[in-house]
Coordinates of C-alpha atoms in Angstrom, one line a residue:
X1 CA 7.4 18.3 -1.1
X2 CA 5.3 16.2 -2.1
X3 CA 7.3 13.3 -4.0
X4 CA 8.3 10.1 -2.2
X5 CA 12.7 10.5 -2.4
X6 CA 14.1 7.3 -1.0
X7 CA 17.8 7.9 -0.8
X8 CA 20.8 5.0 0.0
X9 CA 18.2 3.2 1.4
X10 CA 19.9 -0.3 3.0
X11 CA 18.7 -2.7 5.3
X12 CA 20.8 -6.0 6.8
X13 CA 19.7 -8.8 9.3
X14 CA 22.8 -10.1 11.1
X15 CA 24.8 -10.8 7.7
X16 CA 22.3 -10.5 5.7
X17 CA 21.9 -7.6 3.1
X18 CA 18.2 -7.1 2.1
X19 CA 18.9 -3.9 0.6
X20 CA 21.3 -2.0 -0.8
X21 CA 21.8 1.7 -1.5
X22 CA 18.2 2.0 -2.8
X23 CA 17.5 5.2 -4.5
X24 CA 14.3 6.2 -6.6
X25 CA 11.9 9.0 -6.4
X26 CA 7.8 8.5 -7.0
X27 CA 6.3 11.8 -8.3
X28 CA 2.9 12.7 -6.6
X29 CA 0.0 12.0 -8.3
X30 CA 1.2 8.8 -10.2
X31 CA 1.5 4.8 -9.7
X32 CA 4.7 3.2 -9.4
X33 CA 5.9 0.0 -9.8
X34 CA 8.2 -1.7 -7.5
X35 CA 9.1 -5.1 -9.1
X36 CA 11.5 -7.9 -9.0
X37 CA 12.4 -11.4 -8.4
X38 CA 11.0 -12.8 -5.0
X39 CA 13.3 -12.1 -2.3
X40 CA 14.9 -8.8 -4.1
X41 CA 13.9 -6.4 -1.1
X42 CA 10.3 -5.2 -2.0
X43 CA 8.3 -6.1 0.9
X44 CA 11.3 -4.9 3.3
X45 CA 11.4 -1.7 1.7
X46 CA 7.4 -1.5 1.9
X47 CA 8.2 -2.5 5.5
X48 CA 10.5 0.2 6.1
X49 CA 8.6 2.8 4.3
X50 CA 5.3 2.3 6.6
X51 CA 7.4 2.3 9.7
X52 CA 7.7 -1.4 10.7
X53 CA 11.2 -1.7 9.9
X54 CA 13.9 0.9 10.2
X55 CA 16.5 1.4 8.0
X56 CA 20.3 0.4 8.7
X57 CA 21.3 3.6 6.9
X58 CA 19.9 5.9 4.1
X59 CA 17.0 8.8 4.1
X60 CA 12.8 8.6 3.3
X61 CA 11.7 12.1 2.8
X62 CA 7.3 12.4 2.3
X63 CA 5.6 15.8 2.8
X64 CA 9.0 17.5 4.4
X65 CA 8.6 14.1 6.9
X66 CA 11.6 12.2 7.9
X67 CA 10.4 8.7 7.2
X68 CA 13.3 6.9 8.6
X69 CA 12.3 8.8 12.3
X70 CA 8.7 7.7 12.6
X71 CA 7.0 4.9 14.0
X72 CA 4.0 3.1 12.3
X73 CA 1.5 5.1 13.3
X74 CA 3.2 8.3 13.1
X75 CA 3.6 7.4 9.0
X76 CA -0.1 6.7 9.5
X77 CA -1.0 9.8 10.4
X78 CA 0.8 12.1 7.9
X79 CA -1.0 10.2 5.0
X80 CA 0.5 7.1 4.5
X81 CA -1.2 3.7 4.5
X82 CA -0.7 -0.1 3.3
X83 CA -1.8 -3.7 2.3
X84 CA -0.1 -6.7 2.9
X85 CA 1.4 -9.2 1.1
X86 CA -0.5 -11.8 3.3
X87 CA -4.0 -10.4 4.0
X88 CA -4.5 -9.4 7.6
X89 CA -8.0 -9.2 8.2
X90 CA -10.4 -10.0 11.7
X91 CA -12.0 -13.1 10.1
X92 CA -14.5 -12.9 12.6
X93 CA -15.6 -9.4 12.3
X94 CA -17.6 -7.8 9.6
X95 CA -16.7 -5.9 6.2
X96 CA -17.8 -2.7 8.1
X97 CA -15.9 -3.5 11.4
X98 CA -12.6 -4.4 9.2
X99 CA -13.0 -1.1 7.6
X100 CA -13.5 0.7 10.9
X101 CA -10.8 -0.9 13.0
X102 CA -8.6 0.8 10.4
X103 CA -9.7 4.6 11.5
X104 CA -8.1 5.0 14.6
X105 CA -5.6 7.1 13.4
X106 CA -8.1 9.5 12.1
X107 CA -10.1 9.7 15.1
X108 CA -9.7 13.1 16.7
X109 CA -11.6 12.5 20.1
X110 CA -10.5 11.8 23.3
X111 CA -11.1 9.1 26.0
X112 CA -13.0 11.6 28.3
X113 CA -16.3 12.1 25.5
X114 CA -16.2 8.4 24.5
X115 CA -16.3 7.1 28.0
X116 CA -19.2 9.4 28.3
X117 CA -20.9 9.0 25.3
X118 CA -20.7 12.9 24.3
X119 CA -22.3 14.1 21.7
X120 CA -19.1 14.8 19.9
X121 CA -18.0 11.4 20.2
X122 CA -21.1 10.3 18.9
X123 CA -21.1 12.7 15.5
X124 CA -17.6 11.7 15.1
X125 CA -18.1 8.0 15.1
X126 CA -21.2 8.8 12.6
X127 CA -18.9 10.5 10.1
X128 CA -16.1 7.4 10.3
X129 CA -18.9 5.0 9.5
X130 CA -19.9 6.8 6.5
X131 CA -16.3 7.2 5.7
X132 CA -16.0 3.4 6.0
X133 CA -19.4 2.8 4.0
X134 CA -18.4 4.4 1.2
X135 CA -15.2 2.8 1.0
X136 CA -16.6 -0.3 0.6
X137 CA -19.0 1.1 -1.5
X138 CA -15.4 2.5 -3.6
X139 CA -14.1 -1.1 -3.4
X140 CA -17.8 -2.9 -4.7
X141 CA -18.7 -4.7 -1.5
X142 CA -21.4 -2.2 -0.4
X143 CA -23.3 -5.1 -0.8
X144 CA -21.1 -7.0 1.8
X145 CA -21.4 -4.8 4.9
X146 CA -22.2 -7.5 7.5
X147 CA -20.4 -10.1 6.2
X148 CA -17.9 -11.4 7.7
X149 CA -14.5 -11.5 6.0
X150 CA -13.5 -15.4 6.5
X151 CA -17.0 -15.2 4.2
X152 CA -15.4 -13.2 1.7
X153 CA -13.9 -14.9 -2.0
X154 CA -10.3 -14.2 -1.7
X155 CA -10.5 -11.2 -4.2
X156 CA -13.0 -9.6 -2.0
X157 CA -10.5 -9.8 1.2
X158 CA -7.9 -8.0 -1.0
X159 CA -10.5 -5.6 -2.2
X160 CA -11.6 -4.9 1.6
X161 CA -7.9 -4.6 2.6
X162 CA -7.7 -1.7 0.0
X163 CA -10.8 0.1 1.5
X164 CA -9.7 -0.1 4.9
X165 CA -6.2 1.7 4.0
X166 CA -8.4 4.1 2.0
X167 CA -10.5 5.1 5.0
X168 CA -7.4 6.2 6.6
X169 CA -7.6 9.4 4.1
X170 CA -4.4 8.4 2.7
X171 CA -2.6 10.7 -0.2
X172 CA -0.1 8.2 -0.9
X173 CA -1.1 4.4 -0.2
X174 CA 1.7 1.3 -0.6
X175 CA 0.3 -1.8 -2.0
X176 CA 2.0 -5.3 -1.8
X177 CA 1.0 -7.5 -4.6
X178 CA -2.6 -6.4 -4.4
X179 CA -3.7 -8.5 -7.3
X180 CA -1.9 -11.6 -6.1
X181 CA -4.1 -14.5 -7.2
X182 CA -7.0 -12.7 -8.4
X183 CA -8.8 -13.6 -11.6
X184 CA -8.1 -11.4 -14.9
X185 CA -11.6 -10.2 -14.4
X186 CA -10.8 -9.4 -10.5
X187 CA -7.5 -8.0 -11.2
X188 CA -9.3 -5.6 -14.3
X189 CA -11.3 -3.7 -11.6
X190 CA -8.6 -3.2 -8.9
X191 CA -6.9 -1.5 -11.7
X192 CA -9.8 0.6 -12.6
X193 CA -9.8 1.4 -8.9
X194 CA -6.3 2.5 -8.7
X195 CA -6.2 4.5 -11.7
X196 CA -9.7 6.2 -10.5
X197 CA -7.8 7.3 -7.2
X198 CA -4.5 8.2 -9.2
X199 CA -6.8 11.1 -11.1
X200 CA -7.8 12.1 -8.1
X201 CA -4.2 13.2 -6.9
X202 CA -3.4 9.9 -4.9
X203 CA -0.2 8.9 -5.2
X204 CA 0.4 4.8 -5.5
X205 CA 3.6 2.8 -5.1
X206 CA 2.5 -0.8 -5.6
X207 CA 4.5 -4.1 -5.6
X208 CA 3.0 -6.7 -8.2
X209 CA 4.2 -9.8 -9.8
X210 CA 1.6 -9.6 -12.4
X211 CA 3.2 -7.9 -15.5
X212 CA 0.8 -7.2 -17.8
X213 CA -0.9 -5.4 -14.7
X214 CA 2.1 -3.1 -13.7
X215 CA 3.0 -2.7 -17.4
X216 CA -0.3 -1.3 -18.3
X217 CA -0.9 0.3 -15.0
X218 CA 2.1 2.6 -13.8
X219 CA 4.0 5.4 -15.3
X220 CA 7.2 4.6 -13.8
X221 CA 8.7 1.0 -12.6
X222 CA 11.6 0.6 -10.5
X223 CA 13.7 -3.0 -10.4
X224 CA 15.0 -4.2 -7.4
X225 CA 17.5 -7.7 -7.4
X226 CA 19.1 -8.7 -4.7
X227 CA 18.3 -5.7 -2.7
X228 CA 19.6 -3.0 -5.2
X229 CA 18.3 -0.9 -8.0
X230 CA 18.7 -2.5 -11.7
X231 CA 16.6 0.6 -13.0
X232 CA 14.0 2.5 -12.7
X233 CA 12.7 4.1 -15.9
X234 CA 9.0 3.8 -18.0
X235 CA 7.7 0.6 -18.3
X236 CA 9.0 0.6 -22.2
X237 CA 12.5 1.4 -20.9
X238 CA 11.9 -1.5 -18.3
X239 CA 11.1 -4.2 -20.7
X240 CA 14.1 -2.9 -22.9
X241 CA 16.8 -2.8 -20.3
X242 CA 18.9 -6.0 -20.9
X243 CA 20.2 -6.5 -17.2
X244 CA 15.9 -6.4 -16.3
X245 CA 15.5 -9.0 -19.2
X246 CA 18.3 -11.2 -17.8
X247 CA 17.9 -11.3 -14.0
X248 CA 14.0 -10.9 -13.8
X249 CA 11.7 -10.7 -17.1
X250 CA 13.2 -13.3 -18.9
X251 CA 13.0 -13.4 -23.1
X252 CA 9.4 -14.0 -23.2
X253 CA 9.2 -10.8 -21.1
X254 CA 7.2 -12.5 -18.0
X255 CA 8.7 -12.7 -14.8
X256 CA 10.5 -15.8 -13.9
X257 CA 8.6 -18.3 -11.3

């Protein structure tokens, strides 16, 4: 199966609910929404998706994996991979070294032929650099391979933190406001980007405070308030549902600051 099903989903801290009974199902091949005021749940539930978090109760079922039973790298490795709200790049290191601190996961080798230098180990780390070249090159910094990423404008960094979750080989990536700040011009081809990967049969669930982006951009949204579902339906159903309109879009249909 190879839908995202996130069933009863809750999470406290001490006395604190953060989420509540979250249900919602993201079809493969398609870009969901996740929206909601700030402090509804989102990040937490990205958090507990990607294996950072676990949940106080509830299931995560992708690909016939138990979610809720693997660690972070163990999501990693069945497909799985994220940004961040706050972008968590090596300032120091370059575009390319970003990408390829990322791959890890995907590396199939053993100590034994690295120590030695095999040449296994060395074809191996040939076809992750070309992986990671032409995930810049996906993202538009091919031009940017040795810089390094403090050098970066701030839309770059988000751009780079994309193509290092997409050299992971992900088929379903979770993004956390990955247009936060940008330009229109910036945000314009990040959604190009995304849709190109969704026609390719990657499956997307993003979080975004920019509506006009997630409205124009995903197939299916899904409102979270104070850690539990308001709806989740089309983005027409969305913008007509009247508890939506009240605790998050507001009459002008924008999100409340």
């Amino acid at each position: 199966m190879n839908r995202l099903l996130v069933e009863n989903v809750s999470r406290h801290f001490g006395g604190v609910q953060a989420l509540e009974d979250v249900s919602f199902i993201v079809e493969p091949g398609t870009i969901h929404g996740l929206i909601g005021p700030n402090g509804a749940g989102k990040t937490t539930l990205i958090n507990i998706l990607s294996g950072l978090l676990s949940p106080s109760s509830g299931r995560m079922n992708y690909r016939n994996h138990d979610l809720h039973r693997l660690a972070a790298h163990q999501v990693a490795a069945i497909g799985i991979a994220r940004t961040f709200q706050n972008i968590r790049l090596f300032p120091h290191m370059s575009c390319l070294e970003n990408v390829q601190a990322g791959q890890h996961v995907t590396s199939r080798r053993s100590l034994l032929p690295r120590l030695f230098h095999l040449p296994s180990a060395r074809r191996e780390d040939r076809d992750l650099c070309e992986r990671a070249m032409a995930m810049l090159a996906r993202v538009g910094l091919d031009d940017k391979v040795s810089y390094q990423s403090r050098n970066l404008s701030y839309g770059e960094r988000r751009r780079l933190e994309i193509a290092r979750a997409l050299s992971l080989n992900p088929s379903l990536l979770l993004l956390d406001e990955p247009v936060a700040g940008m330009r229109q011009g910036e945000a314009m081809v990040v959604a190009d980007l995304l849709r190109s990967l969704c026609r390719e049969g990657m499956t997307i669930l993003l979080i975004e405070h920019n509506m006009s982006f997630v409205m124009s951009l995903c197939s299916r949204i899904t409102v979270l308030d104070f850690g539990r579902v308001l709806t989740t339906g089309t983005p027409a159903e969305v913008r007509a549902c009247r508890e939506v309109i009240e605790a998050y879009l507001g009459t002008t249909g924008e999100p409340h600051a």
